[in-house]
Amino acid sequence: SFMVNRERQIWHCFGCSKGGDIFSFVQEIEGLEFIEALKFLADKAGIELERREGTQIDSSKKNRIKQINGEAARFYHHFLLRMPVSRPAYVYLESRGLSEKTIEEWQIGFIPVQWDLLTQYLLKKGYGIEDLVDAGITIKRDQTNSGGKHRYYDRFRGRIMFPIRDVHAGILGFTGRLLKEDPSAGGKYVNTPQTLLYDKSRVLFGLDKAKQEIRSRGFIIVVEGQMDVISSHQVGQCNVVASSGTAFTGEQVALIKRFTKNIRMAF
């Protein structure tokens, strides 16, 4: 149990005898480094931290990409739940044992096979085409065809969509799984490319939902894919995260060590 003195913003845990100021509290609960805790609290308090000019530009771009990813996730999820063309995708997820509650909790979505459905939607919402490209949502052709048709098109088409979140549940990017085999559509799984937000070597899928259970159980289980994580959480094994099919990296280990030093692999 915790005791928090709000006037002095200090805290003390009677279980482990840890304590400190509001920054160390956020570091402990959220698994953050000091600078990350400072930024986290500044955002909550509406305080703008002073940054160098180049960093300000990157921060502004990152915020726009976050907004784009959030809007895209809502679009994909709404399309899965509301559009008749998405019925085969929903049936597939049911066949994998996922409940409606689980599909909603993980904000799973779907995008049909159309060239620029999401791109056009986001342009109409007021987002700039270069930001859509920088977010990895939209691809720009190297050369335009006659009349410039499909100069920009959706990266993800005909895929079940899984949002990839950071430890605070902010959406960094997506994994798209092909619903129907199509050699011309690329790999079975396609991820957002590296962006200002998304670096696959520094991300663990499901950590935002697993972090408290990892602490309480004292260990983490690392699996390979998103469906492994989601299925495990659905049956109550909630200290599970995924490396999403990539090589297990030192950056991912450093991220895990914020919450536990005990790692179990289930590849």
C-alpha atoms as a PDB file:
ATOM      1  CA  SER A   1       0.000   0.000   0.000  1.00  0.00           C
ATOM      2  CA  PHE A   2       1.064   3.578  -0.693  1.00  0.00           C
ATOM      3  CA  MET A   3       0.922   6.786   1.283  1.00  0.00           C
ATOM      4  CA  VAL A   4       0.954   9.971  -0.810  1.00  0.00           C
ATOM      5  CA  ASN A   5       1.374  13.473   0.659  1.00  0.00           C
ATOM      6  CA  ARG A   6      -0.271  15.646  -1.999  1.00  0.00           C
ATOM      7  CA  GLU A   7       0.907  18.959  -0.558  1.00  0.00           C
ATOM      8  CA  ARG A   8       4.595  18.018  -0.724  1.00  0.00           C
ATOM      9  CA  GLN A   9       4.018  15.470  -3.511  1.00  0.00           C
ATOM     10  CA  ILE A  10       6.022  12.738  -1.788  1.00  0.00           C
ATOM     11  CA  TRP A  11       5.142   9.067  -1.501  1.00  0.00           C
ATOM     12  CA  HIS A  12       6.149   5.995   0.476  1.00  0.00           C
ATOM     13  CA  CYS A  13       5.412   2.306  -0.111  1.00  0.00           C
ATOM     14  CA  PHE A  14       5.038   0.339   3.122  1.00  0.00           C
ATOM     15  CA  GLY A  15       5.575  -2.933   1.254  1.00  0.00           C
ATOM     16  CA  CYS A  16       9.008  -2.337  -0.261  1.00  0.00           C
ATOM     17  CA  SER A  17      10.035   0.872   1.581  1.00  0.00           C
ATOM     18  CA  LYS A  18      10.563   2.744  -1.691  1.00  0.00           C
ATOM     19  CA  GLY A  19       9.659   6.409  -1.754  1.00  0.00           C
ATOM     20  CA  GLY A  20      10.396   9.776  -3.274  1.00  0.00           C
ATOM     21  CA  ASP A  21       8.875  12.681  -5.127  1.00  0.00           C
ATOM     22  CA  ILE A  22       6.238  12.704  -7.845  1.00  0.00           C
ATOM     23  CA  PHE A  23       8.860  12.035 -10.518  1.00  0.00           C
ATOM     24  CA  SER A  24      10.176   8.882  -8.879  1.00  0.00           C
ATOM     25  CA  PHE A  25       6.559   7.763  -8.324  1.00  0.00           C
ATOM     26  CA  VAL A  26       5.814   7.989 -12.055  1.00  0.00           C
ATOM     27  CA  GLN A  27       9.134   6.331 -12.866  1.00  0.00           C
ATOM     28  CA  GLU A  28       8.262   3.410 -10.587  1.00  0.00           C
ATOM     29  CA  ILE A  29       4.619   2.970 -11.631  1.00  0.00           C
ATOM     30  CA  GLU A  30       5.064   3.569 -15.365  1.00  0.00           C
ATOM     31  CA  GLY A  31       8.553   2.093 -15.760  1.00  0.00           C
ATOM     32  CA  LEU A  32      10.104   5.302 -17.101  1.00  0.00           C
ATOM     33  CA  GLU A  33      13.477   6.970 -17.083  1.00  0.00           C
ATOM     34  CA  PHE A  34      13.611  10.427 -15.435  1.00  0.00           C
ATOM     35  CA  ILE A  35      13.423  12.434 -18.678  1.00  0.00           C
ATOM     36  CA  GLU A  36      10.452  10.359 -19.840  1.00  0.00           C
ATOM     37  CA  ALA A  37       8.703  10.901 -16.488  1.00  0.00           C
ATOM     38  CA  LEU A  38       9.359  14.642 -16.779  1.00  0.00           C
ATOM     39  CA  LYS A  39       7.791  14.760 -20.246  1.00  0.00           C
ATOM     40  CA  PHE A  40       4.883  12.564 -19.106  1.00  0.00           C
ATOM     41  CA  LEU A  41       4.045  14.870 -16.177  1.00  0.00           C
ATOM     42  CA  ALA A  42       4.547  18.019 -18.235  1.00  0.00           C
ATOM     43  CA  ASP A  43       1.983  16.770 -20.774  1.00  0.00           C
ATOM     44  CA  LYS A  44      -0.478  15.965 -17.971  1.00  0.00           C
ATOM     45  CA  ALA A  45      -0.027  19.433 -16.448  1.00  0.00           C
ATOM     46  CA  GLY A  46      -0.182  21.281 -19.771  1.00  0.00           C
ATOM     47  CA  ILE A  47       3.359  22.601 -19.344  1.00  0.00           C
ATOM     48  CA  GLU A  48       5.529  23.065 -22.423  1.00  0.00           C
ATOM     49  CA  LEU A  49       9.119  22.038 -21.826  1.00  0.00           C
ATOM     50  CA  GLU A  50      11.778  24.236 -23.394  1.00  0.00           C
ATOM     51  CA  ARG A  51      13.502  22.416 -26.217  1.00  0.00           C
ATOM     52  CA  ARG A  52      16.096  23.140 -28.831  1.00  0.00           C
ATOM     53  CA  GLU A  53      14.703  24.183 -32.197  1.00  0.00           C
ATOM     54  CA  GLY A  54      15.410  20.907 -33.999  1.00  0.00           C
ATOM     55  CA  THR A  55      13.783  18.896 -31.229  1.00  0.00           C
ATOM     56  CA  GLN A  56      10.703  21.135 -31.338  1.00  0.00           C
ATOM     57  CA  ILE A  57      10.273  20.351 -35.025  1.00  0.00           C
ATOM     58  CA  ASP A  58      10.577  16.604 -34.368  1.00  0.00           C
ATOM     59  CA  SER A  59       8.154  16.836 -31.426  1.00  0.00           C
ATOM     60  CA  SER A  60       5.548  18.615 -33.547  1.00  0.00           C
ATOM     61  CA  LYS A  61       5.888  15.999 -36.282  1.00  0.00           C
ATOM     62  CA  LYS A  62       5.644  13.169 -33.721  1.00  0.00           C
ATOM     63  CA  ASN A  63       2.427  14.650 -32.327  1.00  0.00           C
ATOM     64  CA  ARG A  64       0.894  14.822 -35.799  1.00  0.00           C
ATOM     65  CA  ILE A  65       1.889  11.225 -36.498  1.00  0.00           C
ATOM     66  CA  LYS A  66       0.329  10.153 -33.171  1.00  0.00           C
ATOM     67  CA  GLN A  67      -2.910  11.886 -34.145  1.00  0.00           C
ATOM     68  CA  ILE A  68      -2.861  10.248 -37.577  1.00  0.00           C
ATOM     69  CA  ASN A  69      -2.269   6.804 -36.062  1.00  0.00           C
ATOM     70  CA  GLY A  70      -5.101   7.295 -33.588  1.00  0.00           C
ATOM     71  CA  GLU A  71      -7.476   8.371 -36.351  1.00  0.00           C
ATOM     72  CA  ALA A  72      -6.396   5.439 -38.531  1.00  0.00           C
ATOM     73  CA  ALA A  73      -6.946   2.966 -35.681  1.00  0.00           C
ATOM     74  CA  ARG A  74     -10.482   4.285 -35.159  1.00  0.00           C
ATOM     75  CA  PHE A  75     -11.142   4.017 -38.895  1.00  0.00           C
ATOM     76  CA  TYR A  76      -9.877   0.427 -39.133  1.00  0.00           C
ATOM     77  CA  HIS A  77     -11.807  -0.628 -36.014  1.00  0.00           C
ATOM     78  CA  HIS A  78     -15.056   1.025 -37.128  1.00  0.00           C
ATOM     79  CA  PHE A  79     -14.695  -0.613 -40.533  1.00  0.00           C
ATOM     80  CA  LEU A  80     -14.322  -4.064 -38.965  1.00  0.00           C
ATOM     81  CA  LEU A  81     -17.347  -3.646 -36.690  1.00  0.00           C
ATOM     82  CA  ARG A  82     -19.738  -1.756 -38.967  1.00  0.00           C
ATOM     83  CA  MET A  83     -19.118  -2.554 -42.623  1.00  0.00           C
ATOM     84  CA  PRO A  84     -20.618  -5.694 -44.246  1.00  0.00           C
ATOM     85  CA  VAL A  85     -17.509  -6.179 -46.422  1.00  0.00           C
ATOM     86  CA  SER A  86     -15.566  -6.834 -43.192  1.00  0.00           C
ATOM     87  CA  ARG A  87     -17.646  -9.856 -42.206  1.00  0.00           C
ATOM     88  CA  PRO A  88     -15.056 -12.446 -43.407  1.00  0.00           C
ATOM     89  CA  ALA A  89     -12.389 -10.722 -41.287  1.00  0.00           C
ATOM     90  CA  TYR A  90     -14.632 -10.807 -38.224  1.00  0.00           C
ATOM     91  CA  VAL A  91     -15.444 -14.491 -38.836  1.00  0.00           C
ATOM     92  CA  TYR A  92     -11.710 -15.243 -39.076  1.00  0.00           C
ATOM     93  CA  LEU A  93     -11.040 -13.571 -35.718  1.00  0.00           C
ATOM     94  CA  GLU A  94     -13.920 -15.528 -34.163  1.00  0.00           C
ATOM     95  CA  SER A  95     -12.451 -18.732 -35.610  1.00  0.00           C
ATOM     96  CA  ARG A  96      -9.204 -17.906 -33.785  1.00  0.00           C
ATOM     97  CA  GLY A  97     -11.181 -17.802 -30.547  1.00  0.00           C
ATOM     98  CA  LEU A  98     -11.319 -14.039 -30.008  1.00  0.00           C
ATOM     99  CA  SER A  99     -14.401 -12.649 -28.283  1.00  0.00           C
ATOM    100  CA  GLU A 100     -16.139  -9.413 -29.224  1.00  0.00           C
ATOM    101  CA  LYS A 101     -14.864  -7.882 -25.973  1.00  0.00           C
ATOM    102  CA  THR A 102     -11.284  -8.804 -26.842  1.00  0.00           C
ATOM    103  CA  ILE A 103     -11.586  -7.400 -30.373  1.00  0.00           C
ATOM    104  CA  GLU A 104     -12.791  -4.113 -28.908  1.00  0.00           C
ATOM    105  CA  GLU A 105     -10.217  -4.003 -26.087  1.00  0.00           C
ATOM    106  CA  TRP A 106      -7.341  -4.404 -28.538  1.00  0.00           C
ATOM    107  CA  GLN A 107      -9.007  -2.140 -31.137  1.00  0.00           C
ATOM    108  CA  ILE A 108      -8.482  -4.702 -33.897  1.00  0.00           C
ATOM    109  CA  GLY A 109      -9.555  -3.438 -37.304  1.00  0.00           C
ATOM    110  CA  PHE A 110      -9.815  -4.199 -40.992  1.00  0.00           C
ATOM    111  CA  ILE A 111      -9.167  -2.421 -44.290  1.00  0.00           C
ATOM    112  CA  PRO A 112     -10.552  -3.778 -47.594  1.00  0.00           C
ATOM    113  CA  VAL A 113      -8.698  -4.014 -50.904  1.00  0.00           C
ATOM    114  CA  GLN A 114      -8.972  -0.453 -52.214  1.00  0.00           C
ATOM    115  CA  TRP A 115      -6.164   1.767 -53.397  1.00  0.00           C
ATOM    116  CA  ASP A 116      -6.495   4.841 -51.211  1.00  0.00           C
ATOM    117  CA  LEU A 117      -9.545   4.465 -48.983  1.00  0.00           C
ATOM    118  CA  LEU A 118      -7.837   5.515 -45.745  1.00  0.00           C
ATOM    119  CA  THR A 119      -5.592   8.095 -47.404  1.00  0.00           C
ATOM    120  CA  GLN A 120      -8.575   9.924 -48.886  1.00  0.00           C
ATOM    121  CA  TYR A 121     -10.442   9.740 -45.577  1.00  0.00           C
ATOM    122  CA  LEU A 122      -7.534  11.278 -43.662  1.00  0.00           C
ATOM    123  CA  LEU A 123      -6.986  13.972 -46.304  1.00  0.00           C
ATOM    124  CA  LYS A 124     -10.643  14.964 -45.921  1.00  0.00           C
ATOM    125  CA  LYS A 125     -10.079  15.119 -42.144  1.00  0.00           C
ATOM    126  CA  GLY A 126      -7.466  17.812 -42.819  1.00  0.00           C
ATOM    127  CA  TYR A 127      -4.203  15.880 -42.486  1.00  0.00           C
ATOM    128  CA  GLY A 128      -1.363  16.656 -44.899  1.00  0.00           C
ATOM    129  CA  ILE A 129      -0.203  14.079 -47.428  1.00  0.00           C
ATOM    130  CA  GLU A 130       3.458  14.346 -46.378  1.00  0.00           C
ATOM    131  CA  ASP A 131       2.512  13.630 -42.762  1.00  0.00           C
ATOM    132  CA  LEU A 132       0.559  10.555 -43.910  1.00  0.00           C
ATOM    133  CA  VAL A 133       3.649   9.341 -45.757  1.00  0.00           C
ATOM    134  CA  ASP A 134       5.885  10.075 -42.748  1.00  0.00           C
ATOM    135  CA  ALA A 135       3.465   8.119 -40.519  1.00  0.00           C
ATOM    136  CA  GLY A 136       3.855   5.065 -42.778  1.00  0.00           C
ATOM    137  CA  ILE A 137       0.113   5.064 -43.503  1.00  0.00           C
ATOM    138  CA  THR A 138       0.477   6.160 -47.126  1.00  0.00           C
ATOM    139  CA  ILE A 139       3.001   5.246 -49.827  1.00  0.00           C
ATOM    140  CA  LYS A 140       4.159   7.690 -52.491  1.00  0.00           C
ATOM    141  CA  ARG A 141       4.928   6.210 -55.897  1.00  0.00           C
ATOM    142  CA  ASP A 142       8.386   6.839 -57.296  1.00  0.00           C
ATOM    143  CA  GLN A 143       6.835   7.683 -60.650  1.00  0.00           C
ATOM    144  CA  THR A 144       3.303   8.790 -61.427  1.00  0.00           C
ATOM    145  CA  ASN A 145       1.252   6.994 -64.010  1.00  0.00           C
ATOM    146  CA  SER A 146      -0.812   8.771 -66.632  1.00  0.00           C
ATOM    147  CA  GLY A 147      -2.895  11.515 -65.101  1.00  0.00           C
ATOM    148  CA  GLY A 148      -1.283  11.036 -61.700  1.00  0.00           C
ATOM    149  CA  LYS A 149      -3.858   8.422 -60.665  1.00  0.00           C
ATOM    150  CA  HIS A 150      -2.886   6.561 -57.475  1.00  0.00           C
ATOM    151  CA  ARG A 151       0.230   8.655 -56.999  1.00  0.00           C
ATOM    152  CA  TYR A 152      -0.417   8.079 -53.288  1.00  0.00           C
ATOM    153  CA  TYR A 153      -1.953   4.863 -52.003  1.00  0.00           C
ATOM    154  CA  ASP A 154      -2.626   3.010 -48.738  1.00  0.00           C
ATOM    155  CA  ARG A 155       0.195   0.876 -47.352  1.00  0.00           C
ATOM    156  CA  PHE A 156      -2.334  -1.565 -45.837  1.00  0.00           C
ATOM    157  CA  ARG A 157      -5.036  -3.100 -48.055  1.00  0.00           C
ATOM    158  CA  GLY A 158      -7.108  -6.250 -47.514  1.00  0.00           C
ATOM    159  CA  ARG A 159      -5.650  -6.761 -44.040  1.00  0.00           C
ATOM    160  CA  ILE A 160      -6.718  -7.306 -40.441  1.00  0.00           C
ATOM    161  CA  MET A 161      -5.127  -4.460 -38.495  1.00  0.00           C
ATOM    162  CA  PHE A 162      -3.448  -4.594 -35.075  1.00  0.00           C
ATOM    163  CA  PRO A 163      -2.443  -1.247 -33.498  1.00  0.00           C
ATOM    164  CA  ILE A 164       1.062  -1.275 -32.007  1.00  0.00           C
ATOM    165  CA  ARG A 165       1.191   0.785 -28.807  1.00  0.00           C
ATOM    166  CA  ASP A 166       3.944   2.130 -26.611  1.00  0.00           C
ATOM    167  CA  VAL A 167       4.041   1.534 -22.850  1.00  0.00           C
ATOM    168  CA  HIS A 168       1.582   4.439 -22.340  1.00  0.00           C
ATOM    169  CA  ALA A 169      -0.898   3.039 -24.932  1.00  0.00           C
ATOM    170  CA  GLY A 170      -0.047   5.638 -27.575  1.00  0.00           C
ATOM    171  CA  ILE A 171      -0.287   4.152 -31.077  1.00  0.00           C
ATOM    172  CA  LEU A 172       3.129   3.970 -32.773  1.00  0.00           C
ATOM    173  CA  GLY A 173       2.116   2.027 -35.870  1.00  0.00           C
ATOM    174  CA  PHE A 174       0.348  -1.095 -37.109  1.00  0.00           C
ATOM    175  CA  THR A 175       0.720  -4.703 -38.127  1.00  0.00           C
ATOM    176  CA  GLY A 176      -1.530  -5.804 -40.987  1.00  0.00           C
ATOM    177  CA  ARG A 177      -2.308  -9.475 -41.615  1.00  0.00           C
ATOM    178  CA  LEU A 178      -3.537 -10.524 -45.050  1.00  0.00           C
ATOM    179  CA  LEU A 179      -7.054 -11.905 -44.908  1.00  0.00           C
ATOM    180  CA  LYS A 180      -6.705 -13.792 -48.215  1.00  0.00           C
ATOM    181  CA  GLU A 181      -3.494 -15.137 -49.696  1.00  0.00           C
ATOM    182  CA  ASP A 182      -2.293 -12.849 -52.491  1.00  0.00           C
ATOM    183  CA  PRO A 183       1.306 -13.101 -53.790  1.00  0.00           C
ATOM    184  CA  SER A 184       1.072  -9.599 -55.270  1.00  0.00           C
ATOM    185  CA  ALA A 185       0.099  -8.011 -51.918  1.00  0.00           C
ATOM    186  CA  GLY A 186       3.415  -8.511 -50.128  1.00  0.00           C
ATOM    187  CA  GLY A 187       4.048 -10.637 -47.051  1.00  0.00           C
ATOM    188  CA  LYS A 188       1.425 -12.268 -44.885  1.00  0.00           C
ATOM    189  CA  TYR A 189       2.280  -9.722 -42.189  1.00  0.00           C
ATOM    190  CA  VAL A 190       3.274  -6.141 -42.971  1.00  0.00           C
ATOM    191  CA  ASN A 191       4.378  -3.636 -40.330  1.00  0.00           C
ATOM    192  CA  THR A 192       4.569   0.130 -40.326  1.00  0.00           C
ATOM    193  CA  PRO A 193       8.075   1.062 -41.542  1.00  0.00           C
ATOM    194  CA  GLN A 194      10.476   2.866 -39.228  1.00  0.00           C
ATOM    195  CA  THR A 195       9.207   6.361 -38.493  1.00  0.00           C
ATOM    196  CA  LEU A 196       9.892   9.120 -35.973  1.00  0.00           C
ATOM    197  CA  LEU A 197       7.611   7.147 -33.624  1.00  0.00           C
ATOM    198  CA  TYR A 198       7.996   3.498 -34.573  1.00  0.00           C
ATOM    199  CA  ASP A 199      11.227   1.516 -34.224  1.00  0.00           C
ATOM    200  CA  LYS A 200      10.502  -2.224 -34.140  1.00  0.00           C
ATOM    201  CA  SER A 201      13.666  -2.958 -32.158  1.00  0.00           C
ATOM    202  CA  ARG A 202      12.398  -0.777 -29.275  1.00  0.00           C
ATOM    203  CA  VAL A 203       8.797  -1.972 -29.060  1.00  0.00           C
ATOM    204  CA  LEU A 204       7.078  -4.894 -27.323  1.00  0.00           C
ATOM    205  CA  PHE A 205       3.499  -5.518 -28.395  1.00  0.00           C
ATOM    206  CA  GLY A 206       1.071  -5.617 -25.459  1.00  0.00           C
ATOM    207  CA  LEU A 207       3.393  -4.093 -22.860  1.00  0.00           C
ATOM    208  CA  ASP A 208       0.922  -1.278 -22.141  1.00  0.00           C
ATOM    209  CA  LYS A 209      -1.667  -3.862 -21.038  1.00  0.00           C
ATOM    210  CA  ALA A 210       0.806  -6.268 -19.429  1.00  0.00           C
ATOM    211  CA  LYS A 211       3.025  -3.985 -17.315  1.00  0.00           C
ATOM    212  CA  GLN A 212       1.032  -4.113 -14.066  1.00  0.00           C
ATOM    213  CA  GLU A 213       0.635  -7.901 -14.242  1.00  0.00           C
ATOM    214  CA  ILE A 214       4.361  -8.260 -14.980  1.00  0.00           C
ATOM    215  CA  ARG A 215       5.119  -6.388 -11.762  1.00  0.00           C
ATOM    216  CA  SER A 216       2.639  -8.318  -9.666  1.00  0.00           C
ATOM    217  CA  ARG A 217       3.735 -11.743 -10.969  1.00  0.00           C
ATOM    218  CA  GLY A 218       7.419 -10.866 -10.972  1.00  0.00           C
ATOM    219  CA  PHE A 219       8.169 -12.139 -14.479  1.00  0.00           C
ATOM    220  CA  ILE A 220       7.362 -11.580 -18.158  1.00  0.00           C
ATOM    221  CA  ILE A 221       6.575 -14.050 -20.939  1.00  0.00           C
ATOM    222  CA  VAL A 222       7.802 -13.055 -24.405  1.00  0.00           C
ATOM    223  CA  VAL A 223       6.059 -14.680 -27.385  1.00  0.00           C
ATOM    224  CA  GLU A 224       6.403 -14.185 -31.113  1.00  0.00           C
ATOM    225  CA  GLY A 225       3.179 -12.745 -32.495  1.00  0.00           C
ATOM    226  CA  GLN A 226       0.254 -10.477 -31.725  1.00  0.00           C
ATOM    227  CA  MET A 227      -2.359 -13.236 -31.763  1.00  0.00           C
ATOM    228  CA  ASP A 228      -0.317 -15.166 -29.171  1.00  0.00           C
ATOM    229  CA  VAL A 229      -0.425 -12.137 -26.869  1.00  0.00           C
ATOM    230  CA  ILE A 230      -4.100 -11.358 -27.368  1.00  0.00           C
ATOM    231  CA  SER A 231      -5.185 -14.991 -26.899  1.00  0.00           C
ATOM    232  CA  SER A 232      -3.103 -15.272 -23.718  1.00  0.00           C
ATOM    233  CA  HIS A 233      -4.564 -12.100 -22.210  1.00  0.00           C
ATOM    234  CA  GLN A 234      -8.081 -13.264 -23.068  1.00  0.00           C
ATOM    235  CA  VAL A 235      -7.652 -16.343 -20.846  1.00  0.00           C
ATOM    236  CA  GLY A 236      -6.075 -14.408 -17.996  1.00  0.00           C
ATOM    237  CA  GLN A 237      -2.343 -14.808 -18.685  1.00  0.00           C
ATOM    238  CA  CYS A 238      -1.766 -11.063 -18.805  1.00  0.00           C
ATOM    239  CA  ASN A 239       2.002 -10.797 -18.307  1.00  0.00           C
ATOM    240  CA  VAL A 240       2.595 -11.717 -21.958  1.00  0.00           C
ATOM    241  CA  VAL A 241       4.127  -9.480 -24.648  1.00  0.00           C
ATOM    242  CA  ALA A 242       5.393 -10.096 -28.189  1.00  0.00           C
ATOM    243  CA  SER A 243       8.538  -9.254 -30.101  1.00  0.00           C
ATOM    244  CA  SER A 244       6.247  -9.288 -33.192  1.00  0.00           C
ATOM    245  CA  GLY A 245       8.369 -11.716 -35.168  1.00  0.00           C
ATOM    246  CA  THR A 246      11.569  -9.658 -35.011  1.00  0.00           C
ATOM    247  CA  ALA A 247      14.906 -10.577 -33.457  1.00  0.00           C
ATOM    248  CA  PHE A 248      14.924 -10.069 -29.687  1.00  0.00           C
ATOM    249  CA  THR A 249      16.980  -6.914 -29.113  1.00  0.00           C
ATOM    250  CA  GLY A 250      18.994  -5.286 -26.358  1.00  0.00           C
ATOM    251  CA  GLU A 251      16.624  -2.322 -26.465  1.00  0.00           C
ATOM    252  CA  GLN A 252      13.683  -4.626 -25.768  1.00  0.00           C
ATOM    253  CA  VAL A 253      15.559  -6.203 -22.848  1.00  0.00           C
ATOM    254  CA  ALA A 254      16.264  -2.732 -21.424  1.00  0.00           C
ATOM    255  CA  LEU A 255      12.558  -1.937 -21.704  1.00  0.00           C
ATOM    256  CA  ILE A 256      11.621  -5.153 -19.888  1.00  0.00           C
ATOM    257  CA  LYS A 257      14.123  -4.442 -17.080  1.00  0.00           C
ATOM    258  CA  ARG A 258      12.047  -1.406 -16.086  1.00  0.00           C
ATOM    259  CA  PHE A 259       9.425  -3.877 -14.874  1.00  0.00           C
ATOM    260  CA  THR A 260      11.209  -7.161 -14.119  1.00  0.00           C
ATOM    261  CA  LYS A 261      14.506  -8.993 -14.497  1.00  0.00           C
ATOM    262  CA  ASN A 262      12.821 -12.376 -14.988  1.00  0.00           C
ATOM    263  CA  ILE A 263      12.153 -13.250 -18.637  1.00  0.00           C
ATOM    264  CA  ARG A 264      10.552 -16.426 -19.953  1.00  0.00           C
ATOM    265  CA  MET A 265      10.499 -17.118 -23.675  1.00  0.00           C
ATOM    266  CA  ALA A 266       7.680 -18.969 -25.462  1.00  0.00           C
ATOM    267  CA  PHE A 267       8.630 -18.834 -29.125  1.00  0.00           C
END
